[in-house]
Tab-separated table of C-alpha atoms in Angstrom:
chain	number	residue	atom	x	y	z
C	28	UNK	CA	-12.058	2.300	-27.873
C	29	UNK	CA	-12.420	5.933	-26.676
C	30	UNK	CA	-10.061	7.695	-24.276
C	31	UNK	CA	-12.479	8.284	-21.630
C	32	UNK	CA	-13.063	4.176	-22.112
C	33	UNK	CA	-9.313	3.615	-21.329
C	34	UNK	CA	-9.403	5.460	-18.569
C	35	UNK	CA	-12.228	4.033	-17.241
C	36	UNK	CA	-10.424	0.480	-17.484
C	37	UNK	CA	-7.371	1.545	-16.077
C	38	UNK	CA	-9.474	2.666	-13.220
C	39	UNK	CA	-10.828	-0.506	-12.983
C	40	UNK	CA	-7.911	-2.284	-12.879
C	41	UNK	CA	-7.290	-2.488	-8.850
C	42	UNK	CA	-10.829	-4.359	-8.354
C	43	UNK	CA	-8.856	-7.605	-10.046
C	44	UNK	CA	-5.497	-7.794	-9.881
C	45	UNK	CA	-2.519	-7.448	-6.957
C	46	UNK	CA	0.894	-6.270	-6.391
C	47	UNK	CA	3.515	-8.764	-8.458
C	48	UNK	CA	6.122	-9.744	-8.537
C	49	UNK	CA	9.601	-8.379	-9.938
C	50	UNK	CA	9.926	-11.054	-12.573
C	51	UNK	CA	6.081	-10.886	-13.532
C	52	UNK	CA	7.378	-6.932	-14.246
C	53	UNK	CA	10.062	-7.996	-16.119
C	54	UNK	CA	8.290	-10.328	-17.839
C	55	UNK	CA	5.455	-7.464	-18.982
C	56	UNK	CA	8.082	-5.251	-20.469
C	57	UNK	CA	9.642	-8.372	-22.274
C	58	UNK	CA	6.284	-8.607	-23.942
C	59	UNK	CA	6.462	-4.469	-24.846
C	60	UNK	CA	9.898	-5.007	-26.244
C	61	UNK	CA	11.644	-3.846	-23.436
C	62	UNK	CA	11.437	0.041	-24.494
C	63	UNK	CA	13.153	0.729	-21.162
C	64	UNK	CA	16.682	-0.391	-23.095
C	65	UNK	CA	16.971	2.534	-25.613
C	66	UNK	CA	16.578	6.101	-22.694
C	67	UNK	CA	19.000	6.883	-20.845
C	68	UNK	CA	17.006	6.944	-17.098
C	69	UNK	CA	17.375	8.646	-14.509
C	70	UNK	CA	15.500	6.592	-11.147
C	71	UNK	CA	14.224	8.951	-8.607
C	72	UNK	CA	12.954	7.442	-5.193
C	73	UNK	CA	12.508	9.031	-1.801
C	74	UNK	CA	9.622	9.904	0.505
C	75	UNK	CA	9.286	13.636	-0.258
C	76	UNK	CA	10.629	15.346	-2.857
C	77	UNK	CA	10.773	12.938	-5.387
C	78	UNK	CA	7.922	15.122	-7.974
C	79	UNK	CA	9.863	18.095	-7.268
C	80	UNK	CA	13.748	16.801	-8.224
C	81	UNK	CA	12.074	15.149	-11.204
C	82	UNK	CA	11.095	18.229	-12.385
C	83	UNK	CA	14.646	20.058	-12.141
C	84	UNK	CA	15.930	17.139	-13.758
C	85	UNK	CA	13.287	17.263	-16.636
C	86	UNK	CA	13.656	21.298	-16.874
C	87	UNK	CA	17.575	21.220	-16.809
C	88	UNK	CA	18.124	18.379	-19.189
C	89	UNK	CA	15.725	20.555	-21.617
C	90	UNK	CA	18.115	23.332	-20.958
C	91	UNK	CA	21.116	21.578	-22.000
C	92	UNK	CA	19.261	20.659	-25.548
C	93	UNK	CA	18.199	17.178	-24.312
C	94	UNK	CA	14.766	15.343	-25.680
C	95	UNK	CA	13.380	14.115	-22.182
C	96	UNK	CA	10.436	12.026	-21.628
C	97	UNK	CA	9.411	13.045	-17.070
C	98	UNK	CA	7.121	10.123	-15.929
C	99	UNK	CA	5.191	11.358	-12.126
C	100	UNK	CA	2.997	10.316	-9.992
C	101	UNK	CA	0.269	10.457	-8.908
C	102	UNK	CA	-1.483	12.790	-11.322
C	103	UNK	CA	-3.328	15.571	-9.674
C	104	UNK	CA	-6.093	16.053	-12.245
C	105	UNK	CA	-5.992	14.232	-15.349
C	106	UNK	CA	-3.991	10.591	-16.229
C	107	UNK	CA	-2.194	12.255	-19.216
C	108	UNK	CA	-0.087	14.424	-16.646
C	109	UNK	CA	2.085	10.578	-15.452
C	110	UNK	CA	3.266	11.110	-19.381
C	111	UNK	CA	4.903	14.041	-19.793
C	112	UNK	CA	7.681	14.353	-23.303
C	113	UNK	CA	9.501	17.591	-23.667
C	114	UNK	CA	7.410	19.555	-20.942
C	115	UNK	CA	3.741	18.599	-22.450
C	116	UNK	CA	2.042	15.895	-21.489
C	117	UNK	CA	0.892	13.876	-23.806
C	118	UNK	CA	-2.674	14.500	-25.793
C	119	UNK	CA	-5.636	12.274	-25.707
C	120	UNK	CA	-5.003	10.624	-29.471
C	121	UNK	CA	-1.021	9.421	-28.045
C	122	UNK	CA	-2.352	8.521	-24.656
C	123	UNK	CA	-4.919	6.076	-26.293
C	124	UNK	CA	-2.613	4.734	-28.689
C	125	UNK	CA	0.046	3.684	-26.400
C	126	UNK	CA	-2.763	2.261	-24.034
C	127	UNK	CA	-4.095	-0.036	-27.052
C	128	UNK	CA	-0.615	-1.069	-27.309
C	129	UNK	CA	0.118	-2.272	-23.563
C	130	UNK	CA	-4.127	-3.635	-23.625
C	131	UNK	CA	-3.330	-6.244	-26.237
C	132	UNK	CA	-0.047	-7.468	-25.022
C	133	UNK	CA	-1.772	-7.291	-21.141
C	134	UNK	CA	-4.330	-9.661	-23.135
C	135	UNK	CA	-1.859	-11.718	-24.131
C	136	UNK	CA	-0.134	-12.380	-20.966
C	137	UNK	CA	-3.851	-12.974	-19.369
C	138	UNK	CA	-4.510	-15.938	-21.621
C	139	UNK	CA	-1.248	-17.569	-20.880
C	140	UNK	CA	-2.439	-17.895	-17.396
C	141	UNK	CA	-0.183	-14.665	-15.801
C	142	UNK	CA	-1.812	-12.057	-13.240
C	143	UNK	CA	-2.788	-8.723	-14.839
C	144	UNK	CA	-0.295	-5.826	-14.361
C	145	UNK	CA	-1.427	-3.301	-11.340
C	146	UNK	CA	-2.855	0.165	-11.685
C	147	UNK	CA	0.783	1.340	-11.532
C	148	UNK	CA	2.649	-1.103	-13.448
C	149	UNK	CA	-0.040	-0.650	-16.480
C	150	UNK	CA	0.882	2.985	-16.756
C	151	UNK	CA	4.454	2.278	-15.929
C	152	UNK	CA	4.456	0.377	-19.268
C	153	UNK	CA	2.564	2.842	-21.045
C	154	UNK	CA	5.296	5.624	-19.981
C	155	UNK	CA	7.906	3.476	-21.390
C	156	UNK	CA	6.306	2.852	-24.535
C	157	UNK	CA	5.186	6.458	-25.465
C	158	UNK	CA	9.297	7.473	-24.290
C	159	UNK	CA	10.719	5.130	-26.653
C	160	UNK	CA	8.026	5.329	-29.868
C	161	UNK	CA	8.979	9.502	-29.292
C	162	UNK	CA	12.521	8.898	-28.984
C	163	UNK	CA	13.646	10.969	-26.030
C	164	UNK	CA	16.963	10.246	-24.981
C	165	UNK	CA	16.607	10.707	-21.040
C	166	UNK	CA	13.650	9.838	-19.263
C	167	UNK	CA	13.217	10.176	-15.541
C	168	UNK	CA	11.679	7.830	-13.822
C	169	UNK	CA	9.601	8.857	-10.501
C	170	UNK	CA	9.298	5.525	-8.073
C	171	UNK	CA	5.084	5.011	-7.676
C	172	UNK	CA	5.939	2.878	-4.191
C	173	UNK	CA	9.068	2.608	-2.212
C	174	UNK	CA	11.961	1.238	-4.450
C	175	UNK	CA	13.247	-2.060	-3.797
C	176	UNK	CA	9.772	-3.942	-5.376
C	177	UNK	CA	8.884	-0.661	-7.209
C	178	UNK	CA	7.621	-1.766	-10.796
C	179	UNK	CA	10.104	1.008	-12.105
C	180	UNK	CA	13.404	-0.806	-9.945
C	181	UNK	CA	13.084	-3.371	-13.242
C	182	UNK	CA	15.039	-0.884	-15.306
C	183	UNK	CA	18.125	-2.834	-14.888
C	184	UNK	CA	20.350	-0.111	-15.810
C	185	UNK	CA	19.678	3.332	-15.435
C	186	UNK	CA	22.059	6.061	-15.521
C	187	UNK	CA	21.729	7.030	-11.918
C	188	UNK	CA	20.295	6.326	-8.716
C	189	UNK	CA	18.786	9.385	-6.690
C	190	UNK	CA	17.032	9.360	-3.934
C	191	UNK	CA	14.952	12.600	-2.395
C	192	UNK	CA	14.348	13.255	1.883
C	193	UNK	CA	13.143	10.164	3.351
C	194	UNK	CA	10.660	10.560	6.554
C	195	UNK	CA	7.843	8.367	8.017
C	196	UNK	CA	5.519	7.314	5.562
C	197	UNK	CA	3.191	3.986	3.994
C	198	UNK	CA	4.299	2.436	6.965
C	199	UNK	CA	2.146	-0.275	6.285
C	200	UNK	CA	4.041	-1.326	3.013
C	201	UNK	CA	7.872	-0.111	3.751
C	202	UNK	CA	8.536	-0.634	7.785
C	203	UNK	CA	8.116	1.129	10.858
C	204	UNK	CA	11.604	2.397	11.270
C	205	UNK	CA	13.571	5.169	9.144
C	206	UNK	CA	16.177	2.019	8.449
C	207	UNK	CA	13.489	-0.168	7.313
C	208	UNK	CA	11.945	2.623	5.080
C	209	UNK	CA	15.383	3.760	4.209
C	210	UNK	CA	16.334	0.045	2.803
C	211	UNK	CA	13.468	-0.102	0.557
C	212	UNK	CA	14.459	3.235	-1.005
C	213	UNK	CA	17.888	1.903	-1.060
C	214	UNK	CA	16.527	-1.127	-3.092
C	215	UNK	CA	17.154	1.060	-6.160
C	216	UNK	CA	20.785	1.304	-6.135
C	217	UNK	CA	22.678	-0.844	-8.388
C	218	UNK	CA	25.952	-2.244	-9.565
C	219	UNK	CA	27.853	0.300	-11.613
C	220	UNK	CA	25.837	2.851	-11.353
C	221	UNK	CA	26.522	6.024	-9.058
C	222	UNK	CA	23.459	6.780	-6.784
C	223	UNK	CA	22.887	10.466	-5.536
C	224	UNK	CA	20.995	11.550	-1.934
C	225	UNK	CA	19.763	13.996	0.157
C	226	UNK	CA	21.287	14.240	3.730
C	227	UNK	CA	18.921	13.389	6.139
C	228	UNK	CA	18.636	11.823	9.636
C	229	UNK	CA	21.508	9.541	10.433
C	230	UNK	CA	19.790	6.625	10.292
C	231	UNK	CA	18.625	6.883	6.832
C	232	UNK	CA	22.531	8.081	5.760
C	233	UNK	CA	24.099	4.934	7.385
C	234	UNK	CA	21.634	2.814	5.109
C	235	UNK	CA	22.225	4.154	2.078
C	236	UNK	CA	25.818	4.495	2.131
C	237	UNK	CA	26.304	0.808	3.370
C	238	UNK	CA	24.181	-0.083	0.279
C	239	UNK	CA	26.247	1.784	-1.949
C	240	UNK	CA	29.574	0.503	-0.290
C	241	UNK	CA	28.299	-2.843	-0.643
C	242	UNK	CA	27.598	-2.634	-4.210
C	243	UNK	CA	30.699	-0.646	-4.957
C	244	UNK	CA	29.387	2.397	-6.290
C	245	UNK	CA	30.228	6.037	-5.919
C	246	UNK	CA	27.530	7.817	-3.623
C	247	UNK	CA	27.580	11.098	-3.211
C	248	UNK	CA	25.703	12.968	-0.442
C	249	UNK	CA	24.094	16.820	-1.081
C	250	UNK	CA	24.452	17.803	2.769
C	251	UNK	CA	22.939	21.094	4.280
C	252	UNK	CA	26.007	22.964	3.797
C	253	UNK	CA	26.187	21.948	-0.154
C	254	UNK	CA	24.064	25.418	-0.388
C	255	UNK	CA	22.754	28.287	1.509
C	256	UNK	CA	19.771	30.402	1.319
C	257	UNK	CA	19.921	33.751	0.344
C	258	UNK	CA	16.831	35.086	0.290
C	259	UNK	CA	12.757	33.983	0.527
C	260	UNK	CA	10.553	36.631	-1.249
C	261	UNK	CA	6.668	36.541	-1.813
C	262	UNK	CA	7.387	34.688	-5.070
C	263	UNK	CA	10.955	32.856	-4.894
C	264	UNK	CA	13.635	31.537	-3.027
C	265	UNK	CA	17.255	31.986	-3.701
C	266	UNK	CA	20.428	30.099	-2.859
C	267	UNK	CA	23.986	30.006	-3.573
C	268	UNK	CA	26.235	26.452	-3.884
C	269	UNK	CA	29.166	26.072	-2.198
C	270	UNK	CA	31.045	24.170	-4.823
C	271	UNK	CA	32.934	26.361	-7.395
C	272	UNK	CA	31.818	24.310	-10.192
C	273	UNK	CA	28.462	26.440	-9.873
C	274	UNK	CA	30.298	29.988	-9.204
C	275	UNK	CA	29.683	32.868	-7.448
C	276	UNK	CA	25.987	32.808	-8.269
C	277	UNK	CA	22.728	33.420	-7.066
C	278	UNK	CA	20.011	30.696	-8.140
C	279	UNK	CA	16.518	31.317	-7.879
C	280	UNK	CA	13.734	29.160	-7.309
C	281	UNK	CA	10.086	30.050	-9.251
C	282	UNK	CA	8.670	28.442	-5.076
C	283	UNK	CA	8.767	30.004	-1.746
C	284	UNK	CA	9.221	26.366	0.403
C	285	UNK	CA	12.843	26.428	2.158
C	286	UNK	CA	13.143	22.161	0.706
C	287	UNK	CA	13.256	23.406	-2.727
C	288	UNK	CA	16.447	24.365	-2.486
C	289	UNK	CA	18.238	20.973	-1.208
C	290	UNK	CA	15.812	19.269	-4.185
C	291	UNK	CA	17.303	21.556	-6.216
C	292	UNK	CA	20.529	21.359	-5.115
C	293	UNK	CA	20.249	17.302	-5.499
C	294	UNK	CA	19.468	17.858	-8.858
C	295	UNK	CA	22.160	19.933	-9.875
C	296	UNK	CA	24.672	17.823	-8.635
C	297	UNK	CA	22.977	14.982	-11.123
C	298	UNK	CA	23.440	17.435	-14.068
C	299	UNK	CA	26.861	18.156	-12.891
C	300	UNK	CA	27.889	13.981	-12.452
C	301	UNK	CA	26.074	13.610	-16.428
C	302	UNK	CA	27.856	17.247	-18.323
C	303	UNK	CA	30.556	18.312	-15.814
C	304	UNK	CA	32.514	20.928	-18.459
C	305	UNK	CA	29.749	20.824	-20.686
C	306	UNK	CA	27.013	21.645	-18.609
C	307	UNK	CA	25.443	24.819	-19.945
C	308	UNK	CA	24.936	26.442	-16.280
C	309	UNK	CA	23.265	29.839	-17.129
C	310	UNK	CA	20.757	27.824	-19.221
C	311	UNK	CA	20.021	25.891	-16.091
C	312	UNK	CA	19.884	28.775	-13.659
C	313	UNK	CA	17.204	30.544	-15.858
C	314	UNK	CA	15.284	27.226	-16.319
C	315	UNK	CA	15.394	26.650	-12.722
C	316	UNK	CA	13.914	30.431	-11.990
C	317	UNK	CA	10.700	29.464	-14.479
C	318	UNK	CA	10.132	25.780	-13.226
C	319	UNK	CA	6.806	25.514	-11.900
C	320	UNK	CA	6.481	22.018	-10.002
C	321	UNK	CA	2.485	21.254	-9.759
C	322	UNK	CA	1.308	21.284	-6.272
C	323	UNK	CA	4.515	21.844	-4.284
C	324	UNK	CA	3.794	25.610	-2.821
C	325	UNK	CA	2.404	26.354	-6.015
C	326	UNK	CA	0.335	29.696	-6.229
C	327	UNK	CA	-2.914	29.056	-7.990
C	328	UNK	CA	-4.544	32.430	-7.302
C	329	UNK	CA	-3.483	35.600	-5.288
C	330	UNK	CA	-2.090	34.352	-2.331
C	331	UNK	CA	-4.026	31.043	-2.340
C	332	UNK	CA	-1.596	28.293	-2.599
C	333	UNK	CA	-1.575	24.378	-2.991
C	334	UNK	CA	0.588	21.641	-0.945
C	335	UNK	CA	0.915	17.986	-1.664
C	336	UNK	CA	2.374	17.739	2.316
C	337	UNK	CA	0.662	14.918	3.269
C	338	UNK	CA	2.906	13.081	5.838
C	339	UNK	CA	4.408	14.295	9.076
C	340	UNK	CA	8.159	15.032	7.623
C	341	UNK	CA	6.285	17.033	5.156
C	342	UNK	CA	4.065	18.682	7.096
C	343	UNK	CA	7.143	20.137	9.387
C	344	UNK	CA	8.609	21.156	6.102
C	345	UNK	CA	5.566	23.161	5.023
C	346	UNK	CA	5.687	24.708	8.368
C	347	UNK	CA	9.090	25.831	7.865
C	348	UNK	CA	7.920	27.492	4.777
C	349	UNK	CA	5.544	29.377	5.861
C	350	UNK	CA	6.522	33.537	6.165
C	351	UNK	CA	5.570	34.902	9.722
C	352	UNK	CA	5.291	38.100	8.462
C	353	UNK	CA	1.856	38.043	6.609
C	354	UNK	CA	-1.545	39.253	7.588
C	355	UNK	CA	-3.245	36.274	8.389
C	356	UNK	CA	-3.286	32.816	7.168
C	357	UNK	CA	-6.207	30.087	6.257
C	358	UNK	CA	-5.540	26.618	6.369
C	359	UNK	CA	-8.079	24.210	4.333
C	360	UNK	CA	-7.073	20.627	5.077
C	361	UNK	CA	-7.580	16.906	4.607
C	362	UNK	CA	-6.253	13.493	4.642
C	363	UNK	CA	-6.896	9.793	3.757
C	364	UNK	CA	-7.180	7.846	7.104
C	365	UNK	CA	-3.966	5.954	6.843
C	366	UNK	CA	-1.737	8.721	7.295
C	367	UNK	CA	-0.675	9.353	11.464
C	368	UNK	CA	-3.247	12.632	10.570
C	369	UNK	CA	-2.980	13.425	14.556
C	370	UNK	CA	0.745	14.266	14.569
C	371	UNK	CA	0.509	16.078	11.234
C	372	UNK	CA	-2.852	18.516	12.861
C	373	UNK	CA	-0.362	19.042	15.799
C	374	UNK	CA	2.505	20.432	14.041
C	375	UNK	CA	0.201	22.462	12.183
C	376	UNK	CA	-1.689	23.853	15.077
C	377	UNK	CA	1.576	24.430	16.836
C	378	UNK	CA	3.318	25.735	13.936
C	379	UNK	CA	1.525	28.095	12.179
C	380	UNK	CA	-0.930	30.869	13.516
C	381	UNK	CA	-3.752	30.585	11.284
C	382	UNK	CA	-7.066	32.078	11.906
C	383	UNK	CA	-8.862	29.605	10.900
C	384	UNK	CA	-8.971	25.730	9.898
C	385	UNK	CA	-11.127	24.591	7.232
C	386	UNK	CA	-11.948	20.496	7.005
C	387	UNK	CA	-13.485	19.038	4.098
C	388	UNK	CA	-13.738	15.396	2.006
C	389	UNK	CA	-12.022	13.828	-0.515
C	390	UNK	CA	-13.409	11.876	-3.325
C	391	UNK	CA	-11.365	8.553	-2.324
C	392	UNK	CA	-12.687	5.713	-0.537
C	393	UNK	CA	-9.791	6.332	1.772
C	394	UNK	CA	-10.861	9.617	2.991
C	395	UNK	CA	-10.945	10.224	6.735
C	396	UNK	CA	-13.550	11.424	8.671
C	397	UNK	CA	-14.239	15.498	8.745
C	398	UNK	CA	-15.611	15.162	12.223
C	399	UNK	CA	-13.368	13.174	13.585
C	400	UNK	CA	-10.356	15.173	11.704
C	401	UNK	CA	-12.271	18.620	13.579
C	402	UNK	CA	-12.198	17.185	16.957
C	403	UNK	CA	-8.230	16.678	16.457
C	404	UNK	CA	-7.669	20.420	15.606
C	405	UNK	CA	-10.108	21.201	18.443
C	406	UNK	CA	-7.734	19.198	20.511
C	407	UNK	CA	-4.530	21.115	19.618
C	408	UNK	CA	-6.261	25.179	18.895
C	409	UNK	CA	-8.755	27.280	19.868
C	410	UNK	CA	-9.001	28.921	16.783
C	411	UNK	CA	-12.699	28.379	14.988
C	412	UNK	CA	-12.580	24.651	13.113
C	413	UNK	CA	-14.966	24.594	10.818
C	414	UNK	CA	-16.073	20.878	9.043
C	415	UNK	CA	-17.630	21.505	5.278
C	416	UNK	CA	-18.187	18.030	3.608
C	417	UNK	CA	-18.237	19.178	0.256
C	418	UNK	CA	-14.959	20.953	-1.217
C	419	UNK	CA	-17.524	23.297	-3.078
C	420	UNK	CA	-18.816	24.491	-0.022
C	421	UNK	CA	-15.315	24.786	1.697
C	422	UNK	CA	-13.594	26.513	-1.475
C	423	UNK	CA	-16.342	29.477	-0.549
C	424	UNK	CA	-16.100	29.470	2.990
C	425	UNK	CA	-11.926	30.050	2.374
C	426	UNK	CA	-12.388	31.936	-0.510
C	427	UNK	CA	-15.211	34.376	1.090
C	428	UNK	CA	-13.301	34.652	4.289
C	429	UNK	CA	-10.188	34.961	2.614
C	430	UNK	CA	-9.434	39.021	2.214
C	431	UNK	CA	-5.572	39.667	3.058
C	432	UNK	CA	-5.241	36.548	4.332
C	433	UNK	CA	-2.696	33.939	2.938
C	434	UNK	CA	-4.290	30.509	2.337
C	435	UNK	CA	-2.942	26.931	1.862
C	436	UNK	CA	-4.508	23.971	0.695
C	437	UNK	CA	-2.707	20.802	1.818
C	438	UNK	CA	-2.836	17.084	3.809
C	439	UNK	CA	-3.603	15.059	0.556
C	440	UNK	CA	-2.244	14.766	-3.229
C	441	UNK	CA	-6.164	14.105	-3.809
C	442	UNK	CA	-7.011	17.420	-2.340
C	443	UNK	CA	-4.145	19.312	-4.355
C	444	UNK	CA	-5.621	18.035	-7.228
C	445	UNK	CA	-9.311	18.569	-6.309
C	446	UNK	CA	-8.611	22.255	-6.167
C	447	UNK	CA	-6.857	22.539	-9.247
C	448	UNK	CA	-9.778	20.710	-10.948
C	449	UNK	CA	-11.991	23.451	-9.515
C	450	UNK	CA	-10.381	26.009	-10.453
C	451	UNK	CA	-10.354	24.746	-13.791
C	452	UNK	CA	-14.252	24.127	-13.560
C	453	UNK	CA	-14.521	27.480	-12.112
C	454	UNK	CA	-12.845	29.532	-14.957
C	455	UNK	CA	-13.573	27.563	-17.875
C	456	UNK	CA	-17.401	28.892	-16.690
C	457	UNK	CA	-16.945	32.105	-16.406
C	458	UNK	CA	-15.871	31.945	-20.016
């Protein structure tokens, strides 16, 4: 089989099988040898943030002379990127190999009459085999879905428990209330093992730390006044900690967004629980001024920048994160249709004084309508909304209008990585 064929399967995989169960999971990985048993891992969960922390994590535990296998998701342009061992993902030859692996025993369980692993829980076995067969010591583990039925909550024993801001989102799968959403985050937590958060609204805190009192474990919360921001620049953001086990320090971020720093900040206190003494901190503050987390305010050309924000509590943080000192600002936007897209367009409109709005499609049969998405904005500004179906055509249109404008790309992962791709496309032609 060729790459692009195992690719193509995996993408076929949702038109036959379902969500299962934990135990079918467990099962699955008993059939790949349970790989999951020899890294030390890390669980992440949380409704934004969760890419971002991972990333610290990964870059840090690099720092500190650590082999470290970083599984994310979703990718943004190629598969390769949900496997990624010692900061490069994996190539084409490893990525096929591990997937011929997890095929045959997939094939086995088929023919004894169990459901085919999901889309997620294929890869999720994939990641575990290609961490073990390269031997990394700590992997971290990025949640695809909630936590509590997450494919990745089978780990039975990780390290730690951490879990990133938690806000309204997948409503449809994980509750309508932040204490519903907050338990299935929650779900992750385990006997013995300390769990780590970010302080957010009260409900969400009360949930988490009943969990953790419940199960006996130490929690420990990374509250707003755990750090405090120094500075925002063009390029970076820097912060101080409060706690002297960090010193009288400034640490820079390589991202202008003002929720870096509390990911950050939850990740620091992670390396600090795993080294304490031995923690190599001036290894970790220059690691943490060069990480470059994919899609997260990331600059992809001269003041042209990408945002995965693509629920409310995002959006507000993206708003927060914008300067209101530059000299103009483009917005190009979209959204799959079950997001609440109207609330996100209103704190947008309301938020930041752009001077234009740019709509286009996604390439996912979830992708809401541009018209419909226009007459929102139209709703909220009366600055010109302009609806261009193809992201071709809207790349121009932001690109051509662009001049000293600022502009940011966000409402969708699938947009994020859209724009990457065509950036790629872009260059790779003019050479």
């Amino acid at each position: 089989m060729t790459y692009d064929k195992a690719v193509e399967y995996i993408n076929e995989i949702p038109k036959f099988t379902k969500k299962n169960t934990p135990e079918h999971t467990k099962e699955f990985l008993k059939r790949l040898g349970n790989p999951q048993d020899s890294l030390k891992v890390i669980h992440v969960a949380g409704t934004n943030g969760k890419g971002s922390v991972s990333s610290y994590l990964d870059a840090m535990l690099r720092a500190q002379g650590k082999t470290v296998g970083l599984a994310l998701s979703p990718h943004l342009v190629k598969m390769n990127e949900r496997i990624v061992i010692n900061h490069q993902m994996v190539d084409d030859d490893t990525f096929l190999n591990v997937f011929e692996q997890v095929k045959e025993k997939v094939e086995g369980m088929v023919e004894d009459g169990l459901p085919h692993p999901t889309f997620f829980e294929f890869l999720f076995g994939m990641v575990l085999i290609a961490f073990a067969q390269a031997k990394v010591e700590y992997a971290v583990l990025e949640t695809g879905l909630g936590g509590r039925l997450d494919a990745t909550n089978c780990v039975e024993h990780p390290i730690c428990s951490v879990i990133t801001s938690i806000g309204m989102d997948h409503m449809q799968y994980l509750g309508n209330t932040l204490e519903e959403i907050a338990t299935e985050k929650a779900g992750i937590l385990k006997n013995a093992v300390p769990a780590f958060y970010i302080e957010g609204q009260k409900e969400s805190n009360q949930v988490i730390e009943k969990r953790a009192k419940e199960l006996g474990i130490p929690c420990k919360k990374v509250s707003k006044n755990a750090f405090e921001i120094l500075e925002i620049d063009e390029k970076y953001i820097a912060f101080s900690c409060a706690n002297a086990y960090y010193g009288d320090v400034t640490w820079k971020l390589n991202n202008t967004g003002r929720y870096q720093a509390e990911n950050a900040m939850l990740a620091l206190e992670v390396m600090r629980y795993l080294f304490g003494t031995e923690g190599e901190l001036q290894k970790w503050q220059e690691t943490l001024s060069a990480c470059k987390v994919g899609g997260r305010m990331e600059e992809v050309l001269p003041h042209i920048y990408i945002d995965g924000a693509h629920n409310i509590s995002a959006i507000e943080r993206f708003v927060e994160s914008v300067p209101k000192d530059t000299t103009g600002i483009g917005i190009l936007f979209s959204v799959v249709e079950d997001k609440d897209y109207e609330e996100m367009i209103a704190c947008l409109c309301q938020h930041v004084d752009a001077d234009f709005f740019v709509i286009t499609h996604i390439a996912d049969k979830r992708a809401a309508d541009t018209e419909k998405l226009a007459e929102i904005f139209r709703q909220y500004t009366e600055k010109p909304v302009i609806v261009q179906d193809s992201l071709k055509a809207a790349w121009n249109y932001v690109t051509s209008n662009q001049k000293d404008r600022t502009i940011y790309c966000l409402g969708s992962l699938y947009l994020v990585g859209m724009v990457k791709a065509l950036i790629e496309e872009e260059s790779n032609a003019r050479f």
